[in-house]
Amino acid sequence: MDGQIAGAPALGFERLIFPGTSVAAHLSSPLGSLTGAPYMIVADLQPSAGATPLQVPGEPGVLGVSSNMLTLVDAFHGLLPWGMPAVLPTLGTTLTGNPPPFPPTTRLVVQAAVADPQAPNGLAFTEVFGGHFAGEPSVTGASGGTSILGQFGYALHATDLDGDGLSEVVIGAREEDAPGSPDAGRVFIYSGTPLVLQHTLDDPMPEVESHYGVSCSTGDVNSDGFIDIVVGARQKDVNGIEDAGQIVIFFGPAFGQTQTIDAPIPEIRGQFGHRTACGDFDGDGSCDLAVASIGSSVGPIAQAGTLDVFFGPALSSTVRVENPVPAAGDRFGYRLCAEDLDGDSKQDLVVSAPFKSLTVSGMDDSGAIYVLLGPTFGLHTYLPNPSPSVQGLMGADVSCADLNGDGVLDIIVGAELDDSGGLAGQGSVYVALGPTFASMDQYFSPNPTLGAGFGSAVDAADWDGDGSLDLMVGEFFYTGSTFHEGRGHILLGPDYLQSLTVAEPVGGMSYQFGRRIRAADLDGDGRHEMLVGVPQSSAPGTSRVGAVYAVEF
C-alpha cells in the first residue's frame, strides 16, 4: 500500500506546501490485495524537526500520536466526509483540501491504514508522508548601477571568492559609467543576504561601449591559491580592429593586479570575451581558461564561432577550437559550461550555438549543443534541437548538475523560444542525461504562455533544503499585467511536478525579470538562493539601470 501528498510518493522526501495551494492525499494498493477493505486516513501537525513515531510491533514508522492528530476519514466508524467510499476502491482514493496557513516551522504529516487480516495488528499502514508548510519566498534586491542603460545584472556569476564557505556574487554592468569613462562598463562583487557591495572592478583601459562586464567567470588562474576573476569586454577595439574583444583577469584575493589578454587571432567583430569558462582541462592541477569569440569565422563561414583555450598557469600555451559543425551565424560559444562530464578528472566543455539553423529553409534559429572533451576538445556529442522551430534558441543558457542522482552530471539547456509545447515561443528546458547525453527530458512552464521565453536562464541547486536538486528557470518575455515583465520559476525536485513562481517586486514594461539566473548559498544555511539578474530593470526615476534579486525560502 502506498500514499502520496501533493503528487509526491511516500519516499524519504516531503513536499513544500505553499499558501493557497491545494493538498491531495492519495491512498492506493498497487497490487490490489487490500482493495475492498475499510480504511482510515489521519493527519498530524508536527514541528519541522519531526516527532518520534509511535512504534507499533511489526509496523515501524507509524505516525506519532499527538494532541494535533486529526482523523480525516474513518470507514471503520462511518466517518466518510465529502462522499468518500466505505472501502478502498481498486484505483485508490484521493482526499483533497486546502489547509490553513501555518508557520514554515510546521509540517503536515499524513498516514493511512487499511484492514488487513494478514498484518500483525490487523492493519496495513502506509509510510508517513507529508510536507513542510512554506511561507512566501523572500525576494530582496540590489542595484549597484546608477547609469541610464547601465544594465547591472547583464552578467551574473556566483562562487566562494574568499574561502569562507559562502558564495559571493560577481555582477557585470556592461554599459555602466565608470569614473571619467561613460558607458565603459563595470563589475561589482556582492556578498550576504541582503546583498552588500564589497568591491568594484573597473577596466584598467576603459573604452566607450566596449561591453566590459558582458561576462564574468572565476578560477585560480595563476595557481597561487586564490580565486581570480575573468571579465570579458567583447567589443573592445584591439590594435585598430573594431570589436575584436579582450578579457581582463583580476588576481585575488585583493583584485588589484590585472592582466589583459587579446584574441590570438583578432577579427573584426569577432567579440572575443563574449563568454569565458575556467577549468582544469588537461588535468595538470592548474586552472585553464576558455574564451569564446562568437563573431569569429571558420574559414569563409562568417560568425560560425570559435574558442581559444589558454592553459595555466602561464596562459601562454593556447589551442584554438573551431565550431565542429560550422554554419554562418551559429555563434558557437554563446554559452559555456566547464565540468568533468566523463569522469577522467579533466574538465570538459558544454558549448551552445543557439542561432544554428536546422530546417530545410535555413531561416531558423533552432539551436544546438556541443559536448567537447578536454584537453583536445574533440566532439563527444552533438545535440541539435530535437524540435526545430523558427526561433527555438536551444542553448540560450546552459548549466550542469546531477539531477537524477546517479553520480553523473547532466546538461540543462534553455530553449527560450521553443514552440514544441504547442504555443509559439513559449520556450522549454531540456535535460540531457549523462554520461551519453543521448536521452533528453523536456520541461515546460507551469503556466505556458505564448511567446513567454521559458528557458531564458537555467540553473539547478537545492533551494528548499530537502536534499534534492531543484530547477531554476527564467521566463523573461512573460507578459502578465505588463508587457515582457518576466518571471522566474523554481521547479522542485526530484520530479519537478511542483513549482513556485516569483516576479520582480516592482516590475515594469520590458524589465525581463529572469533574463539571468544563477544559484548560490549566500548565508550558509544549506539552501541555495536563486539569483535573478534583471539588466533592463529601472529604479524609480531611472531607465534600465538594472537590478539583481536573491530569492530564498
XYZ file of C-alpha atoms in Angstrom, residues 17 65 140 198 257 322 353 358 366 496 520 539 544:
13
model
C 3.124 23.296 0.889
C 0.341 10.343 18.428
C 15.445 41.034 -1.966
C 32.276 44.515 -1.392
C 46.607 43.365 -10.020
C 36.567 25.770 -34.137
C 25.156 27.650 -30.593
C 18.270 23.163 -38.618
C 16.704 26.341 -33.684
C 9.762 18.750 -10.969
C 24.277 30.435 -4.732
C 14.774 52.016 -10.375
C 17.382 50.410 -17.492
